[in-house]
Amino acid sequence: MAALPSPPINNKHSRRAGRLRPALLIPAAAWLLAAWLRADARPAFRLEEVLSVGGPQSDLLSMWVGAAVDSEGFIYLTDALEGTLKKFDSNGRPVKKAAWPRPPNDAFRVRRYPLDLWDRAIFVVVPSPFQSSIRMFDANLEPKGSIVLDEAADDLQALPGGLLAYSSVSLSKGGAGRVKIIDLAGRPRRTIACGQRDDPPALSALDFRFGADGSLYVVFNYLDRIAKFDGRGRLLWARGLLGVTRVKTKKILFADLPETPTFKDIALDGRGRLFVLGGGYSAHRSRDVYILDSEGRLLGSLILPQPSHCLVIDGRGFLYAREDEGMTIKKFRVIVQGENDARL
Amino acid sequence: MLNTFRSAAKPTCVLALFLAALMLTAVFPAAAAGEVDCGAALSRCLNEQTWWQRIFDADYCFIGFLFCLIYLQ
């Protein structure tokens, strides 16, 4: 039985498709190659644990909230549940601790005690109703006075020249989204307004770091916004990472309060890179760390083993993060594949 | 006598209304959203505040709530 010839229309169609296929495939292949090269050009970041302090079976830490590391490797931690400042040596052995009176009937029990150090002086923000203060300690944790603040302070950074920078947090329009610089006598030196005019005050809480060149890097805790300001406080760039145009809020009494943070903290390494800890909008809640260059370009990301509330990078490039809900602090080496010097 | 009663009853009524509003608006939405710890702590904080704290330092509890979201979630 002779085979029936194929209908001519099919031949015509397949010939056209045959001519079209290379025309479609070549750009597609080029696009895929370009995408692969772009992805391959990004350095891959990963963590290697080098030290663990505390733990669920230990009573060293109840719930640490603030951390700073000096040039000798001593680790200073604030403990929210105890209201204490603790000092550990570079091997994680406890050295000393100091306490301060906690506000009576504090329903939250968890207050943020951000701290930083400069020139063997340790500064801790201690919030209380009506009057927050920055308490000063020497390297032996002996109290050396305090600075009274007339507003709630969130993040803290000690700056060269005996200056302190803190971010103010408030539900009133004029007090939110600002970084304020004061001297050690508490006298105001400068205020940098980091928010935009229409930002809701309750969503304007932020964390910040000043870079070595005086640039100010800011992440908003409840907005999808990371920004850089120059030394004069002028906005250089701002960008989002999460694709969140409107954060979820709910009305509680008179305030529209957010339901979950966008970003939890920011840290800078010695190479001008930003490490930003994601919050509830990230794929790995409170574990995703986004790494950006000083111009805001995303270089890569890494994932913490456990959720953390903050990130600290010391002068040698080691990264510290929380584990076991604050009962453990972990120290990591950041390994960057694809760089000549593979380790920070 | 009537005027005295009225002036004494007013703060009590205001307080009762405030507490009722607090229970409805603060506790339940927070619990429903799965943020039991921070929402409940906010309610406790507001309940523990004295009236002058509510007037002169109204943000204290709300700021605690914002911190709580960062530390406990």
CSV table of C-alpha atoms in Angstrom, one decimal:
chain,number,residue,atom,x,y,z
A,1,MET,CA,0.0,0.0,0.0
A,2,ALA,CA,1.4,3.2,-1.1
A,3,ALA,CA,2.0,5.9,1.5
A,4,LEU,CA,-0.2,8.9,1.3
A,5,PRO,CA,1.6,12.1,0.6
A,6,SER,CA,1.6,14.6,3.4
A,7,PRO,CA,-0.7,17.5,3.0
A,8,PRO,CA,1.2,20.4,1.5
A,9,ILE,CA,0.1,22.8,4.1
A,10,ASN,CA,1.9,20.8,6.8
A,11,ASN,CA,5.2,20.8,4.8
A,12,LYS,CA,4.9,24.5,4.4
A,13,HIS,CA,4.3,25.0,8.1
A,14,SER,CA,7.2,22.8,9.2
A,15,ARG,CA,9.5,24.6,6.7
A,16,ARG,CA,8.5,27.9,8.2
A,17,ALA,CA,9.1,26.6,11.7
A,18,GLY,CA,12.4,25.2,10.6
A,19,ARG,CA,13.5,28.6,9.4
A,20,LEU,CA,12.2,30.3,12.5
A,21,ARG,CA,13.7,27.9,15.0
A,22,PRO,CA,17.4,29.2,14.7
A,23,ALA,CA,16.1,32.8,14.7
A,24,LEU,CA,14.4,32.1,18.1
A,25,LEU,CA,17.0,29.8,19.5
A,26,ILE,CA,20.0,32.0,19.0
A,27,PRO,CA,18.7,35.0,21.0
A,28,ALA,CA,17.3,32.6,23.7
A,29,ALA,CA,20.7,30.9,24.0
A,30,ALA,CA,22.5,34.3,24.1
A,31,TRP,CA,20.1,35.5,26.8
A,32,LEU,CA,20.6,32.3,28.9
A,33,LEU,CA,24.4,32.6,28.5
A,34,ALA,CA,24.2,36.3,29.6
A,35,ALA,CA,22.0,35.4,32.6
A,36,TRP,CA,24.4,32.6,33.6
A,37,LEU,CA,27.4,34.8,33.3
A,38,ARG,CA,25.7,37.5,35.4
A,39,ALA,CA,24.8,35.0,38.0
A,40,ASP,CA,28.3,33.5,37.9
A,41,ALA,CA,29.9,36.9,38.3
A,42,ARG,CA,28.2,37.3,41.7
A,43,PRO,CA,30.4,36.1,44.5
A,44,ALA,CA,28.9,33.3,46.6
A,45,PHE,CA,28.9,34.0,50.3
A,46,ARG,CA,28.8,31.3,53.0
A,47,LEU,CA,29.4,31.1,56.7
A,48,GLU,CA,31.8,29.0,58.7
A,49,GLU,CA,31.1,28.8,62.5
A,50,VAL,CA,34.2,29.6,64.6
A,51,LEU,CA,32.7,30.2,68.1
A,52,SER,CA,29.6,29.6,70.1
A,53,VAL,CA,28.8,31.2,73.4
A,54,GLY,CA,25.9,30.2,75.7
A,55,GLY,CA,23.3,27.7,74.7
A,56,PRO,CA,20.0,26.2,76.0
A,57,GLN,CA,21.9,24.0,78.5
A,58,SER,CA,24.0,27.0,79.8
A,59,ASP,CA,23.0,29.9,82.0
A,60,LEU,CA,25.5,32.3,80.4
A,61,LEU,CA,22.9,34.1,78.3
A,62,SER,CA,19.2,34.5,78.9
A,63,MET,CA,18.3,36.6,75.9
A,64,TRP,CA,21.1,38.7,74.4
A,65,VAL,CA,19.9,41.7,72.4
A,66,GLY,CA,22.9,43.9,71.7
A,67,ALA,CA,26.5,43.1,70.9
A,68,ALA,CA,29.8,44.8,70.2
A,69,VAL,CA,33.3,43.4,69.9
A,70,ASP,CA,36.5,45.4,70.7
A,71,SER,CA,39.8,45.3,68.9
A,72,GLU,CA,41.2,42.6,71.3
A,73,GLY,CA,38.3,40.3,70.5
A,74,PHE,CA,36.3,40.8,73.8
A,75,ILE,CA,32.6,40.4,73.2
A,76,TYR,CA,30.2,42.7,75.0
A,77,LEU,CA,26.5,41.6,75.2
A,78,THR,CA,23.4,43.2,76.7
A,79,ASP,CA,20.9,40.7,78.1
A,80,ALA,CA,17.3,41.8,77.8
A,81,LEU,CA,15.8,39.4,80.4
A,82,GLU,CA,18.4,40.2,83.0
A,83,GLY,CA,19.0,43.9,82.3
A,84,THR,CA,22.8,43.3,82.2
A,85,LEU,CA,25.9,44.0,80.2
A,86,LYS,CA,28.2,41.0,80.0
A,87,LYS,CA,31.8,40.7,78.9
A,88,PHE,CA,33.3,37.6,77.3
A,89,ASP,CA,36.9,37.0,76.2
A,90,SER,CA,37.7,36.0,72.6
A,91,ASN,CA,37.2,32.3,73.5
A,92,GLY,CA,33.7,32.9,74.9
A,93,ARG,CA,34.6,32.7,78.6
A,94,PRO,CA,32.7,35.0,80.8
A,95,VAL,CA,34.8,37.9,82.3
A,96,LYS,CA,32.4,40.2,84.1
A,97,LYS,CA,28.9,41.6,84.1
A,98,ALA,CA,27.2,44.8,85.2
A,99,ALA,CA,23.5,45.4,85.8
A,100,TRP,CA,21.2,48.4,85.8
A,101,PRO,CA,17.7,48.8,87.4
A,102,ARG,CA,15.0,47.7,85.0
A,103,PRO,CA,11.7,49.6,84.7
A,104,PRO,CA,9.2,48.2,87.1
A,105,ASN,CA,6.2,46.3,85.6
A,106,ASP,CA,7.7,46.2,82.2
A,107,ALA,CA,5.2,44.1,80.4
A,108,PHE,CA,7.4,43.4,77.4
A,109,ARG,CA,10.3,42.1,79.5
A,110,VAL,CA,12.3,42.5,76.3
A,111,ARG,CA,13.7,45.9,75.8
A,112,ARG,CA,16.3,46.6,73.2
A,113,TYR,CA,19.6,47.5,74.8
A,114,PRO,CA,21.7,48.5,71.8
A,115,LEU,CA,25.3,49.1,72.6
A,116,ASP,CA,28.5,50.1,70.9
A,117,LEU,CA,32.1,50.9,72.0
A,118,TRP,CA,34.8,53.3,71.2
A,119,ASP,CA,38.2,53.7,72.7
A,120,ARG,CA,37.6,51.3,75.6
A,121,ALA,CA,34.3,52.9,76.5
A,122,ILE,CA,31.0,51.0,76.2
A,123,PHE,CA,27.7,52.8,75.6
A,124,VAL,CA,24.4,51.1,76.3
A,125,VAL,CA,20.9,52.6,75.5
A,126,VAL,CA,18.6,51.8,78.5
A,127,PRO,CA,15.0,52.7,77.7
A,128,SER,CA,12.5,53.4,80.5
A,129,PRO,CA,9.2,55.3,80.7
A,130,PHE,CA,9.6,59.0,80.3
A,131,GLN,CA,13.4,59.0,80.2
A,132,SER,CA,15.7,56.8,78.1
A,133,SER,CA,19.4,57.1,78.8
A,134,ILE,CA,22.8,56.1,77.4
A,135,ARG,CA,24.8,54.5,80.1
A,136,MET,CA,28.6,54.6,79.9
A,137,PHE,CA,31.0,51.9,81.2
A,138,ASP,CA,34.7,51.4,81.0
A,139,ALA,CA,36.3,48.2,79.6
A,140,ASN,CA,36.0,46.7,83.1
A,141,LEU,CA,32.3,47.4,83.1
A,142,GLU,CA,32.6,50.0,85.8
A,143,PRO,CA,29.8,52.6,85.3
A,144,LYS,CA,31.1,56.0,84.2
A,145,GLY,CA,27.9,58.1,84.1
A,146,SER,CA,24.9,58.4,81.8
A,147,ILE,CA,23.4,60.7,79.2
A,148,VAL,CA,19.7,61.4,79.6
A,149,LEU,CA,17.7,61.4,76.3
A,150,ASP,CA,14.4,63.0,76.0
A,151,GLU,CA,13.1,60.4,73.5
A,152,ALA,CA,13.2,56.7,72.8
A,153,ALA,CA,16.4,55.6,71.1
A,154,ASP,CA,16.7,52.6,68.9
A,155,ASP,CA,20.0,51.8,67.3
A,156,LEU,CA,23.3,53.2,68.6
A,157,GLN,CA,26.8,53.8,67.2
A,158,ALA,CA,29.8,55.4,68.8
A,159,LEU,CA,31.6,57.7,66.4
A,160,PRO,CA,35.1,59.1,66.4
A,161,GLY,CA,35.7,62.3,68.3
A,162,GLY,CA,33.5,61.5,71.3
A,163,LEU,CA,30.2,61.5,69.5
A,164,LEU,CA,27.3,59.2,69.7
A,165,ALA,CA,24.7,58.6,67.0
A,166,TYR,CA,21.3,57.1,67.7
A,167,SER,CA,18.1,56.6,65.8
A,168,SER,CA,15.0,58.1,67.4
A,169,VAL,CA,11.8,56.2,67.4
A,170,SER,CA,8.4,57.8,67.9
A,171,LEU,CA,4.8,57.6,66.9
A,172,SER,CA,4.7,61.4,66.3
A,173,LYS,CA,5.5,62.8,62.9
A,174,GLY,CA,8.4,65.0,63.9
A,175,GLY,CA,10.3,62.5,65.9
A,176,ALA,CA,10.4,59.4,63.7
A,177,GLY,CA,13.0,58.2,61.1
A,178,ARG,CA,15.9,60.4,62.3
A,179,VAL,CA,19.5,59.8,63.2
A,180,LYS,CA,20.7,62.1,65.8
A,181,ILE,CA,24.3,62.8,66.8
A,182,ILE,CA,25.1,64.1,70.3
A,183,ASP,CA,28.3,64.6,72.2
A,184,LEU,CA,29.2,62.8,75.5
A,185,ALA,CA,27.6,65.6,77.5
A,186,GLY,CA,24.3,64.9,75.6
A,187,ARG,CA,24.4,68.1,73.6
A,188,PRO,CA,22.8,67.7,70.1
A,189,ARG,CA,25.2,68.2,67.2
A,190,ARG,CA,23.3,67.1,64.2
A,191,THR,CA,20.1,65.5,63.1
A,192,ILE,CA,19.6,63.6,59.8
A,193,ALA,CA,16.1,63.1,58.6
A,194,CYS,CA,16.1,59.8,56.8
A,195,GLY,CA,12.4,59.3,56.1
A,196,GLN,CA,10.2,60.7,53.4
A,197,ARG,CA,7.5,63.2,54.2
A,198,ASP,CA,4.6,60.8,53.8
A,199,ASP,CA,6.1,57.9,55.8
A,200,PRO,CA,3.9,56.8,58.7
A,201,PRO,CA,5.8,57.4,61.9
A,202,ALA,CA,5.1,53.9,63.2
A,203,LEU,CA,6.8,52.5,60.1
A,204,SER,CA,9.8,54.8,60.3
A,205,ALA,CA,11.9,52.9,62.8
A,206,LEU,CA,15.3,52.3,61.4
A,207,ASP,CA,18.8,50.8,62.0
A,208,PHE,CA,21.9,52.6,60.7
A,209,ARG,CA,25.6,52.5,60.4
A,210,PHE,CA,28.1,55.2,59.5
A,211,GLY,CA,30.8,54.1,57.1
A,212,ALA,CA,34.5,55.0,57.5
A,213,ASP,CA,34.0,57.8,55.0
A,214,GLY,CA,31.2,59.4,57.0
A,215,SER,CA,28.4,58.0,54.7
A,216,LEU,CA,25.3,56.9,56.5
A,217,TYR,CA,23.6,53.7,55.6
A,218,VAL,CA,20.0,53.1,56.7
A,219,VAL,CA,17.6,50.2,56.7
A,220,PHE,CA,14.0,50.8,57.7
A,221,ASN,CA,12.5,48.1,59.9
A,222,TYR,CA,9.0,48.4,58.6
A,223,LEU,CA,9.5,49.7,55.0
A,224,ASP,CA,11.1,48.0,52.0
A,225,ARG,CA,13.8,50.6,51.9
A,226,ILE,CA,17.6,50.7,52.2
A,227,ALA,CA,19.2,54.1,51.7
A,228,LYS,CA,22.6,55.9,51.7
A,229,PHE,CA,23.2,59.5,52.7
A,230,ASP,CA,26.3,61.5,52.3
A,231,GLY,CA,28.1,63.2,55.2
A,232,ARG,CA,25.8,66.2,54.9
A,233,GLY,CA,22.7,64.1,55.2
A,234,ARG,CA,21.8,64.3,51.5
A,235,LEU,CA,20.2,61.2,50.0
A,236,LEU,CA,22.5,59.4,47.6
A,237,TRP,CA,20.3,56.4,46.8
A,238,ALA,CA,17.4,54.4,48.1
A,239,ARG,CA,16.2,51.0,47.0
A,240,GLY,CA,14.0,48.2,48.0
A,241,LEU,CA,14.8,44.5,47.9
A,242,LEU,CA,11.7,42.7,48.8
A,243,GLY,CA,9.1,44.0,46.3
A,244,VAL,CA,6.9,45.1,49.1
A,245,THR,CA,5.0,48.2,48.2
A,246,ARG,CA,2.7,48.3,51.2
A,247,VAL,CA,3.5,46.6,54.5
A,248,LYS,CA,0.7,45.0,56.4
A,249,THR,CA,-0.5,47.0,59.3
A,250,LYS,CA,-3.4,46.8,61.8
A,251,LYS,CA,-5.1,49.4,63.9
A,252,ILE,CA,-4.4,49.2,67.6
A,253,LEU,CA,-6.1,52.1,69.4
A,254,PHE,CA,-5.0,55.2,67.5
A,255,ALA,CA,-1.9,53.7,65.9
A,256,ASP,CA,-1.5,51.8,62.7
A,257,LEU,CA,1.1,49.2,63.7
A,258,PRO,CA,3.0,46.9,61.4
A,259,GLU,CA,2.6,43.1,61.7
A,260,THR,CA,6.1,42.1,60.8
A,261,PRO,CA,9.5,43.7,60.1
A,262,THR,CA,10.9,44.1,56.6
A,263,PHE,CA,14.6,44.4,57.7
A,264,LYS,CA,15.9,43.8,61.1
A,265,ASP,CA,19.5,45.2,61.1
A,266,ILE,CA,22.4,46.4,59.0
A,267,ALA,CA,26.1,45.9,59.5
A,268,LEU,CA,29.1,47.0,57.4
A,269,ASP,CA,32.2,45.0,56.8
A,270,GLY,CA,35.7,46.5,56.3
A,271,ARG,CA,35.3,46.5,52.5
A,272,GLY,CA,32.3,48.8,52.5
A,273,ARG,CA,29.8,46.0,51.9
A,274,LEU,CA,26.4,46.2,53.6
A,275,PHE,CA,25.0,43.1,55.3
A,276,VAL,CA,21.2,43.5,55.7
A,277,LEU,CA,19.2,41.1,57.8
A,278,GLY,CA,15.7,40.4,56.3
A,279,GLY,CA,12.6,40.0,58.5
A,280,GLY,CA,9.2,38.5,57.9
A,281,TYR,CA,9.0,39.2,54.2
A,282,SER,CA,12.1,37.2,53.3
A,283,ALA,CA,12.0,33.7,52.1
A,284,HIS,CA,13.8,32.5,55.2
A,285,ARG,CA,12.3,34.6,58.0
A,286,SER,CA,14.9,36.5,60.0
A,287,ARG,CA,17.7,34.3,58.4
A,288,ASP,CA,18.2,35.8,55.0
A,289,VAL,CA,21.2,38.2,54.9
A,290,TYR,CA,21.4,40.4,51.8
A,291,ILE,CA,24.9,41.7,50.8
A,292,LEU,CA,25.1,44.9,48.9
A,293,ASP,CA,27.9,47.1,47.7
A,294,SER,CA,28.2,50.7,48.7
A,295,GLU,CA,26.1,51.8,45.7
A,296,GLY,CA,23.3,49.5,46.7
A,297,ARG,CA,23.9,46.8,44.1
A,298,LEU,CA,22.9,43.3,45.4
A,299,LEU,CA,26.1,41.2,45.5
A,300,GLY,CA,24.6,38.1,46.9
A,301,SER,CA,23.0,36.6,50.0
A,302,LEU,CA,23.5,34.0,52.7
A,303,ILE,CA,21.3,32.2,55.1
A,304,LEU,CA,21.9,32.2,58.9
A,305,PRO,CA,21.5,28.8,60.5
A,306,GLN,CA,18.8,30.1,62.9
A,307,PRO,CA,16.7,33.3,63.0
A,308,SER,CA,18.4,36.3,64.4
A,309,HIS,CA,17.3,39.8,65.4
A,310,CYS,CA,20.6,41.6,64.7
A,311,LEU,CA,23.9,41.3,62.9
A,312,VAL,CA,27.3,42.5,64.1
A,313,ILE,CA,30.5,42.5,62.1
A,314,ASP,CA,33.7,43.1,64.1
A,315,GLY,CA,36.9,44.8,62.9
A,316,ARG,CA,38.3,41.6,61.6
A,317,GLY,CA,35.3,40.8,59.5
A,318,PHE,CA,33.7,38.1,61.7
A,319,LEU,CA,29.9,38.1,61.7
A,320,TYR,CA,27.9,37.5,64.9
A,321,ALA,CA,24.3,36.5,65.0
A,322,ARG,CA,21.7,35.1,67.5
A,323,GLU,CA,20.7,31.5,67.9
A,324,ASP,CA,18.4,29.6,70.3
A,325,GLU,CA,16.2,32.7,70.7
A,326,GLY,CA,19.0,34.7,72.3
A,327,MET,CA,20.5,32.0,74.5
A,328,THR,CA,23.4,31.6,72.1
A,329,ILE,CA,25.6,34.0,70.2
A,330,LYS,CA,27.5,32.5,67.2
A,331,LYS,CA,30.6,33.9,65.6
A,332,PHE,CA,31.1,33.1,61.9
A,333,ARG,CA,33.8,33.6,59.3
A,334,VAL,CA,32.3,35.0,56.1
A,335,ILE,CA,33.7,33.1,53.2
A,336,VAL,CA,33.4,34.7,49.8
A,337,GLN,CA,34.0,32.4,46.9
A,338,GLY,CA,35.3,33.9,43.7
A,339,GLU,CA,37.5,36.5,45.3
A,340,ASN,CA,41.3,36.3,45.3
A,341,ASP,CA,41.3,36.7,49.0
A,342,ALA,CA,38.6,34.1,49.8
A,343,ARG,CA,38.1,35.0,53.4
A,344,LEU,CA,37.1,38.4,54.8
B,1,MET,CA,-24.6,65.8,96.1
B,2,LEU,CA,-25.6,65.0,92.5
B,3,ASN,CA,-22.7,67.1,91.2
B,4,THR,CA,-20.3,65.2,93.4
B,5,PHE,CA,-21.5,61.9,92.2
B,6,ARG,CA,-21.2,62.9,88.6
B,7,SER,CA,-17.7,64.1,89.0
B,8,ALA,CA,-16.7,60.9,90.7
B,9,ALA,CA,-18.4,58.7,88.2
B,10,LYS,CA,-16.9,60.3,85.1
B,11,PRO,CA,-13.3,59.0,85.5
B,12,THR,CA,-14.6,55.5,86.3
B,13,CYS,CA,-16.8,55.5,83.1
B,14,VAL,CA,-13.9,56.8,81.0
B,15,LEU,CA,-11.6,54.2,82.4
B,16,ALA,CA,-14.1,51.4,81.8
B,17,LEU,CA,-14.7,52.5,78.2
B,18,PHE,CA,-10.9,52.7,77.7
B,19,LEU,CA,-10.3,49.2,79.0
B,20,ALA,CA,-13.2,47.8,76.9
B,21,ALA,CA,-11.8,49.4,73.8
B,22,LEU,CA,-8.4,48.2,74.7
B,23,MET,CA,-9.6,44.6,75.0
B,24,LEU,CA,-11.4,44.8,71.7
B,25,THR,CA,-8.8,46.5,69.6
B,26,ALA,CA,-5.5,45.4,71.1
B,27,VAL,CA,-5.8,41.9,72.5
B,28,PHE,CA,-7.9,40.1,69.9
B,29,PRO,CA,-6.5,41.4,66.6
B,30,ALA,CA,-3.0,40.7,67.9
B,31,ALA,CA,-3.9,37.2,69.0
B,32,ALA,CA,-5.8,36.5,65.8
B,33,ALA,CA,-2.7,37.5,63.7
B,34,GLY,CA,-0.6,35.0,65.5
B,35,GLU,CA,1.4,37.6,67.4
B,36,VAL,CA,0.3,36.5,70.8
B,37,ASP,CA,3.5,37.4,72.5
B,38,CYS,CA,3.9,41.0,71.3
B,39,GLY,CA,0.1,41.7,71.1
B,40,ALA,CA,-0.4,40.4,74.6
B,41,ALA,CA,2.6,42.3,75.9
B,42,LEU,CA,1.2,45.5,74.4
B,43,SER,CA,-2.1,45.0,76.1
B,44,ARG,CA,-0.3,44.3,79.4
B,45,CYS,CA,1.9,47.3,79.0
B,46,LEU,CA,-1.1,49.6,78.3
B,47,ASN,CA,-3.0,48.1,81.2
B,48,GLU,CA,-0.1,48.6,83.6
B,49,GLN,CA,0.4,52.3,82.6
B,50,THR,CA,-0.9,54.9,84.9
B,51,TRP,CA,-3.2,57.5,83.4
B,52,TRP,CA,-0.4,60.1,83.5
B,53,GLN,CA,1.9,57.7,81.7
B,54,ARG,CA,-0.7,57.2,79.0
B,55,ILE,CA,-0.9,61.0,78.5
B,56,PHE,CA,2.7,62.0,78.8
B,57,ASP,CA,4.4,58.9,77.5
B,58,ALA,CA,1.9,57.3,75.3
B,59,ASP,CA,4.5,55.9,72.9
B,60,TYR,CA,6.3,53.8,75.4
B,61,CYS,CA,4.2,50.7,75.0
B,62,PHE,CA,3.8,51.1,71.2
B,63,ILE,CA,7.6,51.4,70.8
B,64,GLY,CA,8.0,48.3,73.0
B,65,PHE,CA,5.6,46.6,70.5
B,66,LEU,CA,7.8,47.6,67.5
B,67,PHE,CA,10.9,46.3,69.3
B,68,CYS,CA,9.1,43.1,70.3
B,69,LEU,CA,8.3,42.4,66.6
B,70,ILE,CA,12.0,42.5,65.8
B,71,TYR,CA,13.2,40.5,68.8
B,72,LEU,CA,10.5,37.9,69.2
B,73,GLN,CA,9.5,37.2,65.6
